[in-house]
mmCIF file of C-alpha atoms and ligand atoms in Angstrom:
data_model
loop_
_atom_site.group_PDB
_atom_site.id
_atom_site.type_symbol
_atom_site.label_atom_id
_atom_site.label_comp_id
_atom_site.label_asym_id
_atom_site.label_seq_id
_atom_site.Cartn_x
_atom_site.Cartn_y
_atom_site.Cartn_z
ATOM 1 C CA UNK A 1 -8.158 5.160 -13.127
ATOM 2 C CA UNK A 2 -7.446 6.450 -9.735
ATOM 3 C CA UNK A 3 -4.143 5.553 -7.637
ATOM 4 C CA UNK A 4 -5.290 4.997 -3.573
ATOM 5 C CA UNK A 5 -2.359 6.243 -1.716
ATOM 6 C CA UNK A 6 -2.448 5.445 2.184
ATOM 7 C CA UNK A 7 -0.320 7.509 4.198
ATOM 8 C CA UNK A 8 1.052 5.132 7.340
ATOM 9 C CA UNK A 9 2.511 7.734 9.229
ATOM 10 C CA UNK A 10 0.059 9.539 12.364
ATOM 11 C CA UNK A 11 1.630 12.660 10.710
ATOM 12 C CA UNK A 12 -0.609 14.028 7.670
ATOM 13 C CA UNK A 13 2.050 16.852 7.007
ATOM 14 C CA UNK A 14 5.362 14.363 7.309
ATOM 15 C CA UNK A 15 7.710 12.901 5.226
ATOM 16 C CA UNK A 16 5.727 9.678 4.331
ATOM 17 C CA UNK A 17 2.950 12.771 3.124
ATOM 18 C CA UNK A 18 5.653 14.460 1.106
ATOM 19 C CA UNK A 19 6.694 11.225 -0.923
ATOM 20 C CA UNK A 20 3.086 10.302 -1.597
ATOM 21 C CA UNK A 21 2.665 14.385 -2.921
ATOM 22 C CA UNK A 22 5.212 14.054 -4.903
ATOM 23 C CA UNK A 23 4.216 10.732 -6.796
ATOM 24 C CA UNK A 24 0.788 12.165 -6.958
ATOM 25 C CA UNK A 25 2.277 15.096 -9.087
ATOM 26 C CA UNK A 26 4.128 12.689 -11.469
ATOM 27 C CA UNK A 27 0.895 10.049 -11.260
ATOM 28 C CA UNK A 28 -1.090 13.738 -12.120
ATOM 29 C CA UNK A 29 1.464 14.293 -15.311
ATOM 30 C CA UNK A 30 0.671 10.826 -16.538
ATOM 31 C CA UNK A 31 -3.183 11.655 -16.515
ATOM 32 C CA UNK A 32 -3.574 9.383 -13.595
ATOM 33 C CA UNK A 33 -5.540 10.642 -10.705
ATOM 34 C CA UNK A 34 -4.971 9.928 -6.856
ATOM 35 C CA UNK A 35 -6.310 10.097 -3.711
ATOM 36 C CA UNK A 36 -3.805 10.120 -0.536
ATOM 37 C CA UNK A 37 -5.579 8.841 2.380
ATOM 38 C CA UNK A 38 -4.055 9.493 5.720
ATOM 39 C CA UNK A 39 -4.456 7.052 8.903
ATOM 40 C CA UNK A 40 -3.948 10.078 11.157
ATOM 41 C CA UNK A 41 -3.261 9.621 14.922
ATOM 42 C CA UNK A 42 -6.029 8.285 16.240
ATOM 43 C CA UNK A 43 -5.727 4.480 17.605
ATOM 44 C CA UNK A 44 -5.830 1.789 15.024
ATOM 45 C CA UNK A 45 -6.916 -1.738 16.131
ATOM 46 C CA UNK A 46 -4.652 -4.448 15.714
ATOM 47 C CA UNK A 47 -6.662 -8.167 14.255
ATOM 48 C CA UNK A 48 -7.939 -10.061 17.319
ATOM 49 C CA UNK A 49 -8.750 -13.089 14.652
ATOM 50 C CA UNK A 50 -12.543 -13.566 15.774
ATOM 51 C CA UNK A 51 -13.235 -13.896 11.962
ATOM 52 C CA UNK A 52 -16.206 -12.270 11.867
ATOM 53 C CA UNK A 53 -14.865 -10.591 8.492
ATOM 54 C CA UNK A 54 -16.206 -14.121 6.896
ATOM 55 C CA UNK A 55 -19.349 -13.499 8.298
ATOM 56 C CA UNK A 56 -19.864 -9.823 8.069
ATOM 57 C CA UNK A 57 -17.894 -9.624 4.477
ATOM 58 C CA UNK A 58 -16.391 -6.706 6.442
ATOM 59 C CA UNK A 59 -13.940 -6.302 10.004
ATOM 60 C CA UNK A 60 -15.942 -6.501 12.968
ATOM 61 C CA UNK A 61 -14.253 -3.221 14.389
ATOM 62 C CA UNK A 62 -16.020 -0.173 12.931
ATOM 63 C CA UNK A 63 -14.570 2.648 14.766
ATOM 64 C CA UNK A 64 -11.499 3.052 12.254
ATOM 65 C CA UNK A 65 -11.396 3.142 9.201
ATOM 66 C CA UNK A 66 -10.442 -0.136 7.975
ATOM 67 C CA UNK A 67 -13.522 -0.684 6.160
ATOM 68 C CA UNK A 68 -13.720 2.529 4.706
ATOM 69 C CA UNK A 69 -10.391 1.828 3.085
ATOM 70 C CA UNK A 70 -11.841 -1.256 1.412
ATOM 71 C CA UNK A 71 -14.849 0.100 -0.246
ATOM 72 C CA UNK A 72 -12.303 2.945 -2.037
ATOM 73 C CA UNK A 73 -10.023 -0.215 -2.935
ATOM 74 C CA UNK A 74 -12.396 -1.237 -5.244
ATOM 75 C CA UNK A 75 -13.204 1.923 -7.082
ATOM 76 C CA UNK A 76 -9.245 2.225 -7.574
ATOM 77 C CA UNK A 77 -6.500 0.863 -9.833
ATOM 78 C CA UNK A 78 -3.764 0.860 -7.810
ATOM 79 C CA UNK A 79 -2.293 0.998 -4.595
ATOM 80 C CA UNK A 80 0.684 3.049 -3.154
ATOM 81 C CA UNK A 81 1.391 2.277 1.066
ATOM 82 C CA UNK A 82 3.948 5.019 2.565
ATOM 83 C CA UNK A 83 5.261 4.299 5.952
ATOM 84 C CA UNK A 84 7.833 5.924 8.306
ATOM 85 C CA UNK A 85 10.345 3.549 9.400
ATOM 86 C CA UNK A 86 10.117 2.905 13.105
ATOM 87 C CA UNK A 87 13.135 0.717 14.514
ATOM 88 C CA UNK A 88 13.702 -0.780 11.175
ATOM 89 C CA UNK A 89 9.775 -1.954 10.135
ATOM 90 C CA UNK A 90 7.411 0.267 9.119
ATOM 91 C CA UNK A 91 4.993 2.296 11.204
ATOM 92 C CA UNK A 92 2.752 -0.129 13.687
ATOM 93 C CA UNK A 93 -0.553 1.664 12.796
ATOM 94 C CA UNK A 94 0.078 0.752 8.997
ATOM 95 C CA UNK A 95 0.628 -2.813 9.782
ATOM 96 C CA UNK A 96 -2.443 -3.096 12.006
ATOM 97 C CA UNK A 97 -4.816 -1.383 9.534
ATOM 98 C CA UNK A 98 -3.400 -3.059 6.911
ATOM 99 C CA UNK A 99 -3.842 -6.769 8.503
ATOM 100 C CA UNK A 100 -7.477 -5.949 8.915
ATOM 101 C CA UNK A 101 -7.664 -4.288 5.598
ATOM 102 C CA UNK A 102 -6.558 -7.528 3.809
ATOM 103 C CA UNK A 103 -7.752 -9.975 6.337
ATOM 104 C CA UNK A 104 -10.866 -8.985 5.345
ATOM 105 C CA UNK A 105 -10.906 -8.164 2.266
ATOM 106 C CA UNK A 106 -9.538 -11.982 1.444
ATOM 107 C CA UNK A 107 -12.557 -13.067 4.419
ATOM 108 C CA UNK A 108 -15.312 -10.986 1.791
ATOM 109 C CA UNK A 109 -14.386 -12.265 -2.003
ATOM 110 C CA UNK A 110 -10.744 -13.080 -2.056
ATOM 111 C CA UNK A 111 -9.027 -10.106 -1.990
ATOM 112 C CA UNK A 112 -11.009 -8.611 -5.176
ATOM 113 C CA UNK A 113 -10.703 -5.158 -4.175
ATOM 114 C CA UNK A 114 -7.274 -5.553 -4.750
ATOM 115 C CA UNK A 115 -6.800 -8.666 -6.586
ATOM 116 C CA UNK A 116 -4.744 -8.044 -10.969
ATOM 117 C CA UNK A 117 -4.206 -4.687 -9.252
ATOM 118 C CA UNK A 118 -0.697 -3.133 -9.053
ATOM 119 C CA UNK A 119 0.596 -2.049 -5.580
ATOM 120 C CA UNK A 120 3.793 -0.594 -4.753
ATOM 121 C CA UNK A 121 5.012 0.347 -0.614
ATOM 122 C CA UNK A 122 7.688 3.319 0.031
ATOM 123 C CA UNK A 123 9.289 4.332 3.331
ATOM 124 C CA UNK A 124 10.921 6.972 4.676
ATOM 125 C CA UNK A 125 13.865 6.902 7.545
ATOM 126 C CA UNK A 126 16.301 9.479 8.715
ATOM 127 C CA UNK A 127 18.923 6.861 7.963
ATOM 128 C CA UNK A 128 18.826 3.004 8.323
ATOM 129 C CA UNK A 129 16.143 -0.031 8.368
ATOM 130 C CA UNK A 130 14.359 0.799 4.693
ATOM 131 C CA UNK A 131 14.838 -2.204 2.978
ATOM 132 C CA UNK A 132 13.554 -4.341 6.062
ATOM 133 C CA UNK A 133 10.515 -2.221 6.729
ATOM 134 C CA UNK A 134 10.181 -2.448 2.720
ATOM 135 C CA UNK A 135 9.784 -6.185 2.637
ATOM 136 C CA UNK A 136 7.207 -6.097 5.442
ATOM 137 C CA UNK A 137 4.946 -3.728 3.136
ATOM 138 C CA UNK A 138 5.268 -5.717 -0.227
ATOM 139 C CA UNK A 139 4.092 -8.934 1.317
ATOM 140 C CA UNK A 140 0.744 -7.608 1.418
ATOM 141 C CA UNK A 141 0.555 -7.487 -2.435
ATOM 142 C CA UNK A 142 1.741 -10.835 -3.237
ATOM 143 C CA UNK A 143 -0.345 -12.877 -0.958
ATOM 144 C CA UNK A 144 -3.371 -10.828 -2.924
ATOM 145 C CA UNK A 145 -2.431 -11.671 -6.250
ATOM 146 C CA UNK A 146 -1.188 -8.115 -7.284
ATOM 147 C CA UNK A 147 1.105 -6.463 -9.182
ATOM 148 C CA UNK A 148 4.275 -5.453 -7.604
ATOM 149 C CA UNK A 149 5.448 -2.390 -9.232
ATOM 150 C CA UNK A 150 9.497 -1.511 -9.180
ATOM 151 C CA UNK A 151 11.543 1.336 -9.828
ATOM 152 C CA UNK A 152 15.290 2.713 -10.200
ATOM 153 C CA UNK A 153 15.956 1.646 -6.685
ATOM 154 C CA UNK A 154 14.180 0.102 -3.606
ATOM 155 C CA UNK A 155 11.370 2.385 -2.986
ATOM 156 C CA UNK A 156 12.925 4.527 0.312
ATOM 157 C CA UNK A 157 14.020 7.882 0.499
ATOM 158 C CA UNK A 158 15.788 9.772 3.594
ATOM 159 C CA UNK A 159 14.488 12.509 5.911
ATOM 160 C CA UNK A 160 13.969 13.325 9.379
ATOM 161 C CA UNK A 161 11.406 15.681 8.673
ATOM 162 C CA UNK A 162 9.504 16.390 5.178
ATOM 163 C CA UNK A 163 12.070 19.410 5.118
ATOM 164 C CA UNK A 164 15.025 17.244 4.134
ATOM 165 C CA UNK A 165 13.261 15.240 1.401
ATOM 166 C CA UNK A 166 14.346 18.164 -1.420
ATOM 167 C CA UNK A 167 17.889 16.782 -0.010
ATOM 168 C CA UNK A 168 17.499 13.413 -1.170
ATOM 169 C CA UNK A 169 16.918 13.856 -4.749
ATOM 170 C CA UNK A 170 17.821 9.862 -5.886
ATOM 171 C CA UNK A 171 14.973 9.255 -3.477
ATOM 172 C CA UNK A 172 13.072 11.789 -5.213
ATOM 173 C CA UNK A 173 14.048 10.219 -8.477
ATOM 174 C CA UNK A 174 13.120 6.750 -7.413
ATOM 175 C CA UNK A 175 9.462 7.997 -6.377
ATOM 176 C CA UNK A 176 8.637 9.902 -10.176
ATOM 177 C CA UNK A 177 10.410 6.870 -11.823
ATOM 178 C CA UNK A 178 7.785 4.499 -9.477
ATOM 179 C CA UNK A 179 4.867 6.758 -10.157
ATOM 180 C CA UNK A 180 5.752 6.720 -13.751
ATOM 181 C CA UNK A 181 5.882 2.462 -14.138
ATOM 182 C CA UNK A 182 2.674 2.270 -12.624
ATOM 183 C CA UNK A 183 0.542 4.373 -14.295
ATOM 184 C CA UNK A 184 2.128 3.000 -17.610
ATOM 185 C CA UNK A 185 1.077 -0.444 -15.949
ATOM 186 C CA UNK A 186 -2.258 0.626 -15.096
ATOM 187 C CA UNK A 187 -2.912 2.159 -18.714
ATOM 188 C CA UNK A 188 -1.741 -1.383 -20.180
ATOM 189 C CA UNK A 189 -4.022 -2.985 -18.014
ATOM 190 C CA UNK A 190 -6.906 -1.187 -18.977
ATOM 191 C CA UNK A 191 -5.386 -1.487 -23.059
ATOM 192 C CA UNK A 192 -5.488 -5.594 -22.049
ATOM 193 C CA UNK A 193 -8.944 -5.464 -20.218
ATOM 194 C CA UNK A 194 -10.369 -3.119 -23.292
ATOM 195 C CA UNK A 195 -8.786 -5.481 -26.262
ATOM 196 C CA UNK A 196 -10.620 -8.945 -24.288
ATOM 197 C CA UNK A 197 -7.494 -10.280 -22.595
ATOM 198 C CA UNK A 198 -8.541 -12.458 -19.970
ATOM 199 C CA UNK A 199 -7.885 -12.309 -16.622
ATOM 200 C CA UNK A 200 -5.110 -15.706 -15.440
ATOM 201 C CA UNK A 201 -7.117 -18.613 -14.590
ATOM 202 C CA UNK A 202 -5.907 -18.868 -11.071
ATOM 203 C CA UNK A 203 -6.648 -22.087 -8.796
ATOM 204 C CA UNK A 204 -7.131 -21.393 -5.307
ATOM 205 C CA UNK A 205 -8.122 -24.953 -4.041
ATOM 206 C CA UNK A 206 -5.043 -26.623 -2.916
ATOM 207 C CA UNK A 207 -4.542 -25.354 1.047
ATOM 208 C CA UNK A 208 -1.975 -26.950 3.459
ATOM 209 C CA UNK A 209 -0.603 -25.986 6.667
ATOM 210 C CA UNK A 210 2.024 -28.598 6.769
ATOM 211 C CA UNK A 211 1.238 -30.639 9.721
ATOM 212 C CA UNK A 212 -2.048 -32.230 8.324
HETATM 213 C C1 LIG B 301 9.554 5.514 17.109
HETATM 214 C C2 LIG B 301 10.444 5.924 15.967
HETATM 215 C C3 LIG B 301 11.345 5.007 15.456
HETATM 216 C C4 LIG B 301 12.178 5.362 14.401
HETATM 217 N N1 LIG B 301 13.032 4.427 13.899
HETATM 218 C C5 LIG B 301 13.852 4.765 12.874
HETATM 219 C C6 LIG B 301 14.747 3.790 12.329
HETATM 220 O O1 LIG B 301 14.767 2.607 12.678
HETATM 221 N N2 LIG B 301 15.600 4.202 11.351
HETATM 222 C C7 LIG B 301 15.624 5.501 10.902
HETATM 223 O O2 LIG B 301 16.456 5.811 10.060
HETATM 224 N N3 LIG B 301 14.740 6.429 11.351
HETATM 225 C C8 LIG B 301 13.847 6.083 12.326
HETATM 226 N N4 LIG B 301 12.941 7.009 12.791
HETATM 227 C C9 LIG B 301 12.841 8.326 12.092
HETATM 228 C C10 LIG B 301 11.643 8.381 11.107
HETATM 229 O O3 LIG B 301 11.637 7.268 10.238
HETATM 230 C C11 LIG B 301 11.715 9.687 10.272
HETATM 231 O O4 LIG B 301 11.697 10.790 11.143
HETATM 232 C C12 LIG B 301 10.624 9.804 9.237
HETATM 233 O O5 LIG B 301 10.961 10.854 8.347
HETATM 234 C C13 LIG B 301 9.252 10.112 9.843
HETATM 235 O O6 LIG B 301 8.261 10.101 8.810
HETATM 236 P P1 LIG B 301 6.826 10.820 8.977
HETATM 237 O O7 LIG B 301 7.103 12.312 9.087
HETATM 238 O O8 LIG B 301 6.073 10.498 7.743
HETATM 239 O O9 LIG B 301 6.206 10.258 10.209
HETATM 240 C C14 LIG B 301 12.099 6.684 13.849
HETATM 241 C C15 LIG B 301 11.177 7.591 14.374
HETATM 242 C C16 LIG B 301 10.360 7.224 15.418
HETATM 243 C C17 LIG B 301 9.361 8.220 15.962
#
């Protein structure tokens, strides 16, 4: 029952960092563990569609690590993506890795590193463009057939630096409260999976791209 938590921001000691530590230490209360993975500042390739993924059942590009990220995605029960918010979207390493990360991972089995999973994005801004860079980050989880986990508020809290996070303590509020609905999601899962509930009978064949 581990939470993967990817950290968006180049900045492993941030304010994207600090959120993720402090739903770790709620996740931690609820007897969940976690593992915060940070993307750090190195490049991160952006999808050039050659879509070798459905060949390789993995992304072509090895020198990041996108397909590192997928091989822990499977060993975990849930998913927590923390960005910075950079002119109003989030960070434009996260999106990169996380196109490849999914692109693939749809490309190798249909998303079943993540797929009946519950994911949940937060982002951080000194003051404006949350809820937009918000929405970018959740669309990865529906398209994957997860579970989008909510809390007290949109999942954003304010801060220049990690320093001023103690100053936003709604934001603070709105990360425990988060932390808190999905591990309680994650141990109803595993009560569902454990009693012989079985998993939704979903149909994937019907495709269109609406011009043929
Ligand atoms: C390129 C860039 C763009 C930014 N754009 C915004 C923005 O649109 N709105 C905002 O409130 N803050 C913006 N910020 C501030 C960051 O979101 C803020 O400093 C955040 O706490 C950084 O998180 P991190 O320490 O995890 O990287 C921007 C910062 C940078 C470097």
């Amino acid at each position: 029952m581990k939470v993967l938590m990817l950290n968006g921001s180049w900045n492993a000691n941030g304010s994207s960092k600090s959120g993720l530590e402090i739903m770790a230490k709620t996740f931690a209360d609820e007897g969940v563990e976690t593992e915060i993975f940070d993307l750090g500042a190195k490049p991160v390739r952006d999808c050039i569609a050659c879509g070798q993924c459905a060949v390789k059942k993995a992304c072509v590009f090895t020198d990041d690590a996108v397909n590192e990220f997928v091989q822990k995605a499977y060993q975990s029960a849930g998913f927590v993506f923390a960005s910075p918010v950079y002119y109003a979207h989030p960070s434009g390493r996260i999106m990169s890795f996380l196109d490849r990360v999914f692109f693939s991972a749809m490309c190798a089995d249909r998303y079943a590193a993540f797929r009946h999973k519950p994911g949940a994005s937060i982002v951080v801004a000194r003051r404006a463009g949350t809820s937009a860079a918000f929405d970018c980050l959740n669309k990865y989880f529906g398209i994957a057939k997860m579970l989008v986990v909510g809390s007290t508020y949109w999942n954003e809290f304010h801060a220049l630096t990690k320093d001023d996070v103690p100053q936003d303590p709604e934001g603070i509020q709105t990360l425990e409260n988060l932390a808190r609905h999905m591990a309680w999601l994650i141990k109803c899962l595993k009560a569902g999976r454990d009693a012989g509930i079985p998993l939704p009978d979903i149909k994937e064949e019907t495709i269109t791209n609406f011009v043929r």
